[in-house]
């Protein structure tokens, strides 16, 4: 009995330790394996955190990455030599010595095909070229993936700025409504002014709620892009929609090399692959030579012999495959030139938009637009509170203030979108310069 109690205590202690370990693992929201990046979801994320987590957790991104492994398998398959063939034969029907067929026969044949024209090395070169094209294709997917992620990041910051100033406006309007109601009750002003202010507040409240709905949609897009399936996990983005010039980012708009852009690299690599394919099809005209060794046993007779066999390329000399590869090479040559023109036009449009947005924002910065706009709005509000201005003038000043804020942040948002479009156009999507 005493031993039983000791054993039960030991078992319970081990079970409690195991349960504790399991609970600690379950409490970790990122317990998905050793390769998962550990991040604190209670903290705000910057664009670098979002990208790092997305490229390690998004199933669509990881799925696209598997194509590289598939192409690596094609290289292994292409580099393998021909398998030998072994034939074994036993004749046993009519095996009596007095029968027509004579004694039973046993034969073993070993065949080995040989590559005389270098098909296998050329086939391996073609597979390696396709492997490099697959890597470049993934790099292009990564470029577009990061572009979409950053566009949603800037949209989040833009909508957040809208929410912030509209929230501030709503709070100020509530104070103003209370004051206007008090003045209307005293008879200083008409209740019509109070009703009109109420209508204006309702309009701003509608825009505020719409902005919150839009931000929720942007957060949904960010969750999908970074691979967060659990809607209970908080996601807050860190950053402000502030203007920084291209010089501060270290960008030179007139210095770029389009030859390194991934989608152009893909086409050039596949063009070279088709050139190699032409050579491969020509080498395949000469079929493999098969050498064989045969051993035959029939009673007391033992016979050994060798033989060789190869197909004669009298009719099928890969004419169709050679023509197809030549035409594919010509087609890809046109594709490369068309892609170059497309990239140059894309960069030109991105540079023009970026320069236009930047020059406008530099003028705003020199004029100190935001501070002067706030100063005018505060003076207008103070004049209305003191009774030195009527309601129409006050509401017009409020609308101007809101429009200036909205236009200013919209231009910054469009500026950063153009900046990311330029980066994507030249194929440089590094986070180190953010």
Short mmCIF file of C-alpha atoms in Angstrom, two decimals:
data_model
loop_
_atom_site.label_atom_id
_atom_site.label_comp_id
_atom_site.label_asym_id
_atom_site.label_seq_id
_atom_site.Cartn_x
_atom_site.Cartn_y
_atom_site.Cartn_z
CA UNK A 1 0.00 0.00 0.00
CA UNK A 2 2.80 2.37 0.88
CA UNK A 3 4.49 1.71 -2.43
CA UNK A 4 1.19 2.29 -4.24
CA UNK A 5 0.80 5.72 -2.62
CA UNK A 6 4.34 6.70 -3.57
CA UNK A 7 3.78 5.61 -7.17
CA UNK A 8 0.46 7.50 -7.39
CA UNK A 9 2.11 10.67 -6.07
CA UNK A 10 4.89 10.37 -8.67
CA UNK A 11 2.41 9.83 -11.51
CA UNK A 12 0.31 12.82 -10.43
CA UNK A 13 3.38 15.06 -10.22
CA UNK A 14 4.51 14.04 -13.73
CA UNK A 15 0.99 14.63 -15.09
CA UNK A 16 0.81 18.07 -13.49
CA UNK A 17 4.18 19.02 -15.01
CA UNK A 18 3.05 17.82 -18.46
CA UNK A 19 -0.24 19.70 -18.15
CA UNK A 20 1.65 22.83 -17.13
CA UNK A 21 3.89 22.58 -20.21
CA UNK A 22 0.89 22.07 -22.48
CA UNK A 23 -0.93 25.06 -20.97
CA UNK A 24 2.15 27.25 -21.43
CA UNK A 25 2.33 26.20 -25.08
CA UNK A 26 -1.36 26.84 -25.63
CA UNK A 27 -1.09 30.27 -24.08
CA UNK A 28 1.49 31.24 -26.69
CA UNK A 29 -0.45 32.63 -29.70
CA UNK A 30 2.50 31.89 -31.99
CA UNK A 31 3.23 28.28 -30.99
CA UNK A 32 3.35 27.12 -34.60
CA UNK A 33 6.87 25.71 -34.83
CA UNK A 34 10.47 26.77 -34.46
CA UNK A 35 10.53 28.75 -37.71
CA UNK A 36 7.78 31.17 -36.63
CA UNK A 37 8.87 34.71 -35.81
CA UNK A 38 8.00 35.66 -32.23
CA UNK A 39 6.25 39.01 -32.07
CA UNK A 40 4.33 40.77 -29.35
CA UNK A 41 0.84 41.43 -30.69
CA UNK A 42 0.14 43.93 -27.93
CA UNK A 43 2.70 46.31 -29.45
CA UNK A 44 2.27 48.38 -32.58
CA UNK A 45 3.88 47.11 -35.78
CA UNK A 46 5.92 49.13 -38.26
CA UNK A 47 6.27 48.24 -41.93
CA UNK A 48 9.42 46.19 -41.27
CA UNK A 49 7.63 44.02 -38.69
CA UNK A 50 4.68 43.51 -41.04
CA UNK A 51 6.89 42.43 -43.93
CA UNK A 52 9.06 40.13 -41.81
CA UNK A 53 6.03 38.36 -40.36
CA UNK A 54 4.21 38.20 -43.71
CA UNK A 55 7.05 36.48 -45.59
CA UNK A 56 7.26 33.82 -42.87
CA UNK A 57 3.55 33.24 -42.16
CA UNK A 58 1.40 34.00 -45.21
CA UNK A 59 0.35 30.65 -46.77
CA UNK A 60 0.07 32.17 -50.26
CA UNK A 61 3.62 33.55 -50.02
CA UNK A 62 5.00 30.25 -48.73
CA UNK A 63 3.06 28.37 -51.41
CA UNK A 64 4.69 30.47 -54.12
CA UNK A 65 8.08 29.80 -52.57
CA UNK A 66 7.56 26.03 -52.99
CA UNK A 67 7.92 26.45 -56.76
CA UNK A 68 11.67 26.84 -56.19
CA UNK A 69 11.82 23.41 -54.56
CA UNK A 70 9.79 21.92 -57.42
CA UNK A 71 12.23 23.37 -59.96
CA UNK A 72 15.15 21.98 -57.95
CA UNK A 73 13.57 18.54 -58.27
CA UNK A 74 13.44 19.02 -62.06
CA UNK A 75 17.22 19.62 -62.05
CA UNK A 76 17.80 16.35 -60.21
CA UNK A 77 15.53 14.48 -62.65
CA UNK A 78 17.25 16.01 -65.69
CA UNK A 79 20.75 15.11 -64.46
CA UNK A 80 20.05 11.40 -63.92
CA UNK A 81 21.56 8.87 -66.34
CA UNK A 82 19.68 6.08 -68.13
CA UNK A 83 18.77 3.08 -66.00
CA UNK A 84 20.12 -0.35 -67.05
CA UNK A 85 17.68 -3.04 -68.14
CA UNK A 86 17.90 -6.68 -67.03
CA UNK A 87 15.97 -9.44 -68.86
CA UNK A 88 15.65 -13.01 -67.57
CA UNK A 89 14.07 -15.81 -69.58
CA UNK A 90 13.33 -19.48 -68.75
CA UNK A 91 11.95 -21.89 -71.35
CA UNK A 92 10.42 -24.96 -69.77
CA UNK A 93 7.57 -26.12 -72.05
CA UNK A 94 8.66 -29.28 -73.87
CA UNK A 95 11.74 -29.56 -71.73
CA UNK A 96 12.45 -33.29 -72.32
CA UNK A 97 15.57 -34.12 -74.23
CA UNK A 98 13.56 -36.19 -76.76
CA UNK A 99 11.07 -33.37 -77.43
CA UNK A 100 11.29 -31.02 -80.38
CA UNK A 101 12.48 -28.01 -78.41
CA UNK A 102 15.26 -29.89 -76.71
CA UNK A 103 16.61 -29.13 -73.27
CA UNK A 104 15.28 -26.23 -71.09
CA UNK A 105 16.97 -22.87 -71.69
CA UNK A 106 17.89 -20.15 -69.20
CA UNK A 107 19.08 -16.75 -70.40
CA UNK A 108 20.08 -13.50 -68.66
CA UNK A 109 20.45 -10.25 -70.64
CA UNK A 110 21.89 -6.96 -69.32
CA UNK A 111 21.26 -3.78 -71.36
CA UNK A 112 22.74 -0.30 -70.79
CA UNK A 113 21.79 2.74 -72.91
CA UNK A 114 24.61 5.27 -73.51
CA UNK A 115 24.30 8.98 -74.24
CA UNK A 116 26.49 9.61 -77.28
CA UNK A 117 25.41 13.16 -78.16
CA UNK A 118 25.43 14.83 -74.72
CA UNK A 119 21.64 14.96 -74.27
CA UNK A 120 21.73 14.56 -70.49
CA UNK A 121 24.24 17.39 -69.77
CA UNK A 122 22.29 19.70 -72.09
CA UNK A 123 19.00 18.68 -70.47
CA UNK A 124 20.52 19.52 -67.08
CA UNK A 125 21.55 22.97 -68.35
CA UNK A 126 17.98 23.63 -69.51
CA UNK A 127 16.61 22.57 -66.12
CA UNK A 128 19.09 24.84 -64.30
CA UNK A 129 18.06 27.75 -66.49
CA UNK A 130 14.40 27.11 -65.64
CA UNK A 131 15.38 26.92 -61.97
CA UNK A 132 16.95 30.38 -62.17
CA UNK A 133 13.84 31.66 -63.96
CA UNK A 134 11.68 30.22 -61.17
CA UNK A 135 13.74 32.10 -58.56
CA UNK A 136 13.38 35.32 -60.57
CA UNK A 137 9.65 34.69 -60.90
CA UNK A 138 9.38 34.33 -57.13
CA UNK A 139 11.35 37.57 -56.71
CA UNK A 140 8.80 39.27 -58.94
CA UNK A 141 5.98 37.84 -56.82
CA UNK A 142 7.79 39.13 -53.73
CA UNK A 143 8.07 42.59 -55.34
CA UNK A 144 4.33 42.79 -56.04
CA UNK A 145 3.47 41.25 -52.66
CA UNK A 146 5.50 43.87 -50.77
CA UNK A 147 4.02 46.63 -52.94
CA UNK A 148 0.49 45.58 -52.04
CA UNK A 149 1.41 45.28 -48.36
CA UNK A 150 2.93 48.77 -48.30
CA UNK A 151 -0.01 50.27 -50.16
CA UNK A 152 -2.30 48.93 -47.44
CA UNK A 153 0.12 50.21 -44.80
CA UNK A 154 -0.03 53.78 -46.17
CA UNK A 155 -3.80 53.50 -46.56
CA UNK A 156 -4.03 52.54 -42.89
CA UNK A 157 -1.98 55.60 -41.85
CA UNK A 158 -4.02 57.87 -44.14
CA UNK A 159 -7.36 56.69 -42.78
CA UNK A 160 -6.01 56.90 -39.21
CA UNK A 161 -5.11 60.56 -39.76
CA UNK A 162 -8.65 61.15 -41.02
CA UNK A 163 -10.09 59.49 -37.94
CA UNK A 164 -7.86 61.52 -35.61
CA UNK A 165 -8.75 64.96 -36.91
CA UNK A 166 -12.42 64.08 -37.37
CA UNK A 167 -12.56 62.81 -33.79
CA UNK A 168 -10.97 66.04 -32.58
CA UNK A 169 -13.48 67.98 -34.64
CA UNK A 170 -16.41 66.05 -33.17
CA UNK A 171 -15.24 66.78 -29.63
CA UNK A 172 -14.82 70.47 -30.41
CA UNK A 173 -18.22 70.58 -32.07
CA UNK A 174 -19.83 69.05 -29.01
CA UNK A 175 -18.37 71.82 -26.82
CA UNK A 176 -19.49 74.38 -29.37
CA UNK A 177 -22.99 72.89 -29.45
CA UNK A 178 -23.28 73.16 -25.68
CA UNK A 179 -22.19 76.80 -25.82
CA UNK A 180 -24.55 77.59 -28.72
CA UNK A 181 -27.46 75.97 -26.91
CA UNK A 182 -26.73 78.08 -23.83
CA UNK A 183 -26.61 81.26 -25.92
CA UNK A 184 -29.85 80.32 -27.69
CA UNK A 185 -31.60 79.73 -24.35
CA UNK A 186 -30.44 83.17 -23.19
CA UNK A 187 -31.86 84.69 -26.37
CA UNK A 188 -28.51 85.92 -27.73
CA UNK A 189 -28.91 83.88 -30.91
CA UNK A 190 -31.64 81.95 -32.67
CA UNK A 191 -32.19 78.23 -32.13
CA UNK A 192 -31.82 77.95 -35.90
CA UNK A 193 -28.06 78.35 -35.48
CA UNK A 194 -28.03 75.51 -32.96
CA UNK A 195 -29.95 73.25 -35.36
CA UNK A 196 -27.61 74.09 -38.20
CA UNK A 197 -24.55 73.27 -36.08
CA UNK A 198 -26.21 69.98 -35.11
CA UNK A 199 -26.64 69.10 -38.79
CA UNK A 200 -22.98 69.91 -39.45
CA UNK A 201 -21.93 67.69 -36.56
CA UNK A 202 -24.06 64.83 -37.94
CA UNK A 203 -22.28 65.19 -41.28
CA UNK A 204 -18.83 65.05 -39.65
CA UNK A 205 -19.93 62.10 -37.50
CA UNK A 206 -20.98 60.23 -40.66
CA UNK A 207 -17.57 60.83 -42.24
CA UNK A 208 -15.88 59.75 -39.01
CA UNK A 209 -17.81 56.48 -38.92
CA UNK A 210 -17.11 55.83 -42.61
CA UNK A 211 -13.40 56.32 -41.95
CA UNK A 212 -13.51 53.80 -39.11
CA UNK A 213 -15.28 51.29 -41.37
CA UNK A 214 -12.66 51.85 -44.06
CA UNK A 215 -9.85 51.30 -41.57
CA UNK A 216 -11.46 48.03 -40.47
CA UNK A 217 -11.42 46.90 -44.11
CA UNK A 218 -7.76 47.88 -44.45
CA UNK A 219 -6.95 45.94 -41.27
CA UNK A 220 -8.71 42.94 -42.79
CA UNK A 221 -6.51 43.22 -45.89
CA UNK A 222 -3.39 43.52 -43.72
CA UNK A 223 -4.40 40.43 -41.73
CA UNK A 224 -4.79 38.44 -44.94
CA UNK A 225 -1.46 39.69 -46.31
CA UNK A 226 0.58 38.96 -43.19
CA UNK A 227 -1.22 35.68 -42.46
CA UNK A 228 -3.13 36.38 -39.23
CA UNK A 229 -6.15 34.04 -39.21
CA UNK A 230 -7.25 34.80 -35.63
CA UNK A 231 -9.46 37.91 -35.57
CA UNK A 232 -9.09 38.09 -31.78
CA UNK A 233 -5.38 38.88 -32.09
CA UNK A 234 -4.99 42.69 -32.05
CA UNK A 235 -3.25 44.41 -34.94
CA UNK A 236 -2.15 48.01 -34.56
CA UNK A 237 0.18 49.74 -36.98
CA UNK A 238 2.88 52.13 -35.85
CA UNK A 239 3.61 55.30 -37.79
CA UNK A 240 2.39 58.76 -38.78
CA UNK A 241 1.60 60.13 -42.20
CA UNK A 242 4.45 62.64 -42.30
CA UNK A 243 6.19 64.01 -45.36
CA UNK A 244 9.81 63.10 -46.08
CA UNK A 245 11.41 64.11 -49.36
CA UNK A 246 13.06 61.71 -51.78
CA UNK A 247 16.44 63.17 -50.79
CA UNK A 248 15.77 62.23 -47.17
CA UNK A 249 15.00 58.70 -48.36
CA UNK A 250 18.21 58.69 -50.40
CA UNK A 251 16.38 58.09 -53.69
CA UNK A 252 17.86 59.29 -56.98
CA UNK A 253 15.08 59.34 -59.55
CA UNK A 254 17.41 59.48 -62.55
CA UNK A 255 19.65 56.56 -61.56
CA UNK A 256 18.23 53.09 -62.03
CA UNK A 257 18.89 49.89 -63.95
CA UNK A 258 15.85 48.18 -65.41
CA UNK A 259 17.81 45.05 -66.36
CA UNK A 260 17.65 43.82 -62.78
CA UNK A 261 13.86 44.00 -62.47
CA UNK A 262 12.62 40.47 -61.71
CA UNK A 263 9.89 40.17 -64.36
CA UNK A 264 12.37 41.24 -67.06
CA UNK A 265 14.96 38.83 -65.66
CA UNK A 266 12.39 36.00 -65.92
CA UNK A 267 11.83 36.67 -69.61
CA UNK A 268 15.56 36.93 -70.38
CA UNK A 269 16.31 33.67 -68.55
CA UNK A 270 13.50 31.86 -70.36
CA UNK A 271 14.75 33.29 -73.64
CA UNK A 272 18.17 31.76 -72.93
CA UNK A 273 16.44 28.54 -71.90
CA UNK A 274 14.72 28.30 -75.30
CA UNK A 275 18.07 28.84 -77.02
CA UNK A 276 19.42 25.91 -75.00
CA UNK A 277 16.29 23.94 -75.88
CA UNK A 278 17.09 24.31 -79.58
CA UNK A 279 20.49 22.74 -78.98
CA UNK A 280 18.89 20.01 -76.84
CA UNK A 281 16.41 19.07 -79.59
CA UNK A 282 19.25 18.87 -82.12
CA UNK A 283 21.24 16.58 -79.85
CA UNK A 284 18.18 14.37 -79.39
CA UNK A 285 18.33 13.56 -83.12
CA UNK A 286 21.09 11.06 -82.29
CA UNK A 287 19.36 8.41 -80.14
CA UNK A 288 21.11 6.59 -77.29
CA UNK A 289 23.19 3.52 -78.11
CA UNK A 290 22.19 0.42 -76.16
CA UNK A 291 24.89 -2.17 -75.44
CA UNK A 292 23.91 -5.59 -74.10
CA UNK A 293 25.50 -8.73 -72.66
CA UNK A 294 23.66 -12.08 -72.87
CA UNK A 295 24.34 -15.34 -71.07
CA UNK A 296 22.56 -18.54 -72.24
CA UNK A 297 22.52 -21.96 -70.57
CA UNK A 298 21.02 -25.01 -72.32
CA UNK A 299 21.88 -28.30 -70.70
CA UNK A 300 25.64 -28.58 -70.86
CA UNK A 301 25.91 -25.63 -73.26
CA UNK A 302 26.98 -22.20 -71.94
CA UNK A 303 26.90 -19.28 -74.38
CA UNK A 304 27.90 -15.64 -73.75
CA UNK A 305 27.47 -12.83 -76.27
CA UNK A 306 27.29 -9.07 -76.69
CA UNK A 307 25.15 -6.92 -78.96
CA UNK A 308 24.35 -3.26 -79.70
CA UNK A 309 21.16 -1.58 -80.85
CA UNK A 310 20.05 1.98 -81.67
CA UNK A 311 17.05 3.49 -83.48
CA UNK A 312 17.77 4.86 -86.96
CA UNK A 313 16.60 8.50 -87.26
CA UNK A 314 15.29 8.17 -90.80
CA UNK A 315 11.91 9.87 -90.35
CA UNK A 316 11.64 11.42 -86.87
CA UNK A 317 14.58 13.78 -86.39
CA UNK A 318 12.85 16.12 -83.94
CA UNK A 319 11.96 18.53 -86.74
CA UNK A 320 8.76 19.70 -85.04
CA UNK A 321 10.37 20.14 -81.62
CA UNK A 322 13.27 22.13 -83.10
CA UNK A 323 10.89 24.43 -84.97
CA UNK A 324 8.76 24.92 -81.87
CA UNK A 325 11.80 25.88 -79.77
CA UNK A 326 13.01 28.30 -82.46
CA UNK A 327 9.62 30.00 -82.62
CA UNK A 328 9.41 30.16 -78.82
CA UNK A 329 12.84 31.82 -78.75
CA UNK A 330 11.68 34.46 -81.26
CA UNK A 331 8.49 35.05 -79.30
CA UNK A 332 10.41 35.56 -76.05
CA UNK A 333 12.74 37.99 -77.85
CA UNK A 334 9.71 40.15 -78.64
CA UNK A 335 8.43 39.71 -75.08
CA UNK A 336 11.74 40.99 -73.67
CA UNK A 337 11.67 44.11 -75.85
CA UNK A 338 8.01 44.77 -75.03
CA UNK A 339 8.69 44.37 -71.30
CA UNK A 340 11.61 46.83 -71.51
CA UNK A 341 9.37 49.44 -73.12
CA UNK A 342 6.65 48.79 -70.56
CA UNK A 343 9.08 49.19 -67.65
CA UNK A 344 10.53 52.43 -69.03
CA UNK A 345 7.06 53.92 -69.46
CA UNK A 346 6.06 52.72 -65.99
CA UNK A 347 9.12 54.34 -64.42
CA UNK A 348 8.58 57.57 -66.37
CA UNK A 349 4.96 57.83 -65.19
CA UNK A 350 5.95 57.05 -61.58
CA UNK A 351 8.72 59.68 -61.63
CA UNK A 352 6.42 62.37 -63.04
CA UNK A 353 3.75 61.69 -60.44
CA UNK A 354 6.31 61.52 -57.64
CA UNK A 355 7.92 64.82 -58.64
CA UNK A 356 4.53 66.53 -58.91
CA UNK A 357 3.41 65.33 -55.46
CA UNK A 358 6.76 66.16 -53.89
CA UNK A 359 6.92 69.70 -55.28
CA UNK A 360 3.41 70.36 -54.00
CA UNK A 361 4.27 69.07 -50.53
CA UNK A 362 7.50 71.06 -50.45
CA UNK A 363 5.48 74.21 -51.12
CA UNK A 364 3.08 73.29 -48.29
CA UNK A 365 6.02 72.67 -45.99
CA UNK A 366 7.61 76.00 -46.86
CA UNK A 367 4.30 77.79 -46.31
CA UNK A 368 3.74 75.89 -43.03
CA UNK A 369 0.26 74.99 -44.24
CA UNK A 370 -0.97 72.88 -41.32
CA UNK A 371 -0.05 75.33 -38.57
CA UNK A 372 -1.44 78.32 -40.46
CA UNK A 373 -4.60 76.44 -41.26
CA UNK A 374 -5.08 75.59 -37.58
CA UNK A 375 -4.32 79.17 -36.60
CA UNK A 376 -6.99 80.54 -38.97
CA UNK A 377 -9.51 77.97 -37.72
CA UNK A 378 -8.88 78.80 -34.07
CA UNK A 379 -9.25 82.54 -34.72
CA UNK A 380 -12.48 81.97 -36.61
CA UNK A 381 -13.88 79.80 -33.82
CA UNK A 382 -12.87 82.32 -31.16
CA UNK A 383 -14.50 85.15 -33.14
CA UNK A 384 -17.75 83.17 -33.39
CA UNK A 385 -17.75 82.37 -29.66
CA UNK A 386 -17.28 86.06 -28.84
CA UNK A 387 -20.07 87.01 -31.21
CA UNK A 388 -17.78 88.89 -33.60
CA UNK A 389 -18.67 86.54 -36.49
CA UNK A 390 -21.90 85.05 -37.76
CA UNK A 391 -22.65 81.35 -38.20
CA UNK A 392 -22.28 81.33 -41.99
CA UNK A 393 -18.74 82.74 -41.82
CA UNK A 394 -17.84 80.33 -39.03
CA UNK A 395 -19.13 77.24 -40.86
CA UNK A 396 -17.34 78.28 -44.04
CA UNK A 397 -14.08 78.58 -42.10
CA UNK A 398 -14.65 75.14 -40.51
CA UNK A 399 -15.27 73.55 -43.90
CA UNK A 400 -12.14 75.17 -45.31
CA UNK A 401 -10.12 73.83 -42.39
CA UNK A 402 -11.43 70.31 -42.92
CA UNK A 403 -10.88 70.46 -46.68
CA UNK A 404 -7.29 71.66 -46.25
CA UNK A 405 -6.55 68.84 -43.79
CA UNK A 406 -8.22 66.25 -46.00
CA UNK A 407 -6.40 67.42 -49.14
CA UNK A 408 -3.05 67.67 -47.35
CA UNK A 409 -3.12 64.11 -45.99
CA UNK A 410 -4.51 62.81 -49.27
CA UNK A 411 -1.56 64.32 -51.16
CA UNK A 412 0.89 62.76 -48.68
CA UNK A 413 -0.88 59.42 -49.12
CA UNK A 414 -0.70 59.71 -52.92
CA UNK A 415 2.95 60.77 -52.63
CA UNK A 416 3.88 57.62 -50.72
CA UNK A 417 1.87 55.49 -53.13
CA UNK A 418 3.85 57.05 -56.00
CA UNK A 419 7.06 56.46 -54.04
CA UNK A 420 6.28 52.76 -53.63
CA UNK A 421 5.22 52.55 -57.29
CA UNK A 422 8.60 53.99 -58.30
CA UNK A 423 10.44 51.52 -56.07
CA UNK A 424 8.43 48.65 -57.52
CA UNK A 425 9.01 49.93 -61.07
CA UNK A 426 12.80 49.88 -60.67
CA UNK A 427 12.64 46.58 -58.77
CA UNK A 428 13.99 47.89 -55.45
CA UNK A 429 11.66 47.12 -52.55
CA UNK A 430 14.15 47.19 -49.66
CA UNK A 431 12.84 48.08 -46.19
CA UNK A 432 16.20 49.45 -45.05
CA UNK A 433 15.46 52.90 -46.44
CA UNK A 434 12.03 53.25 -44.80
#
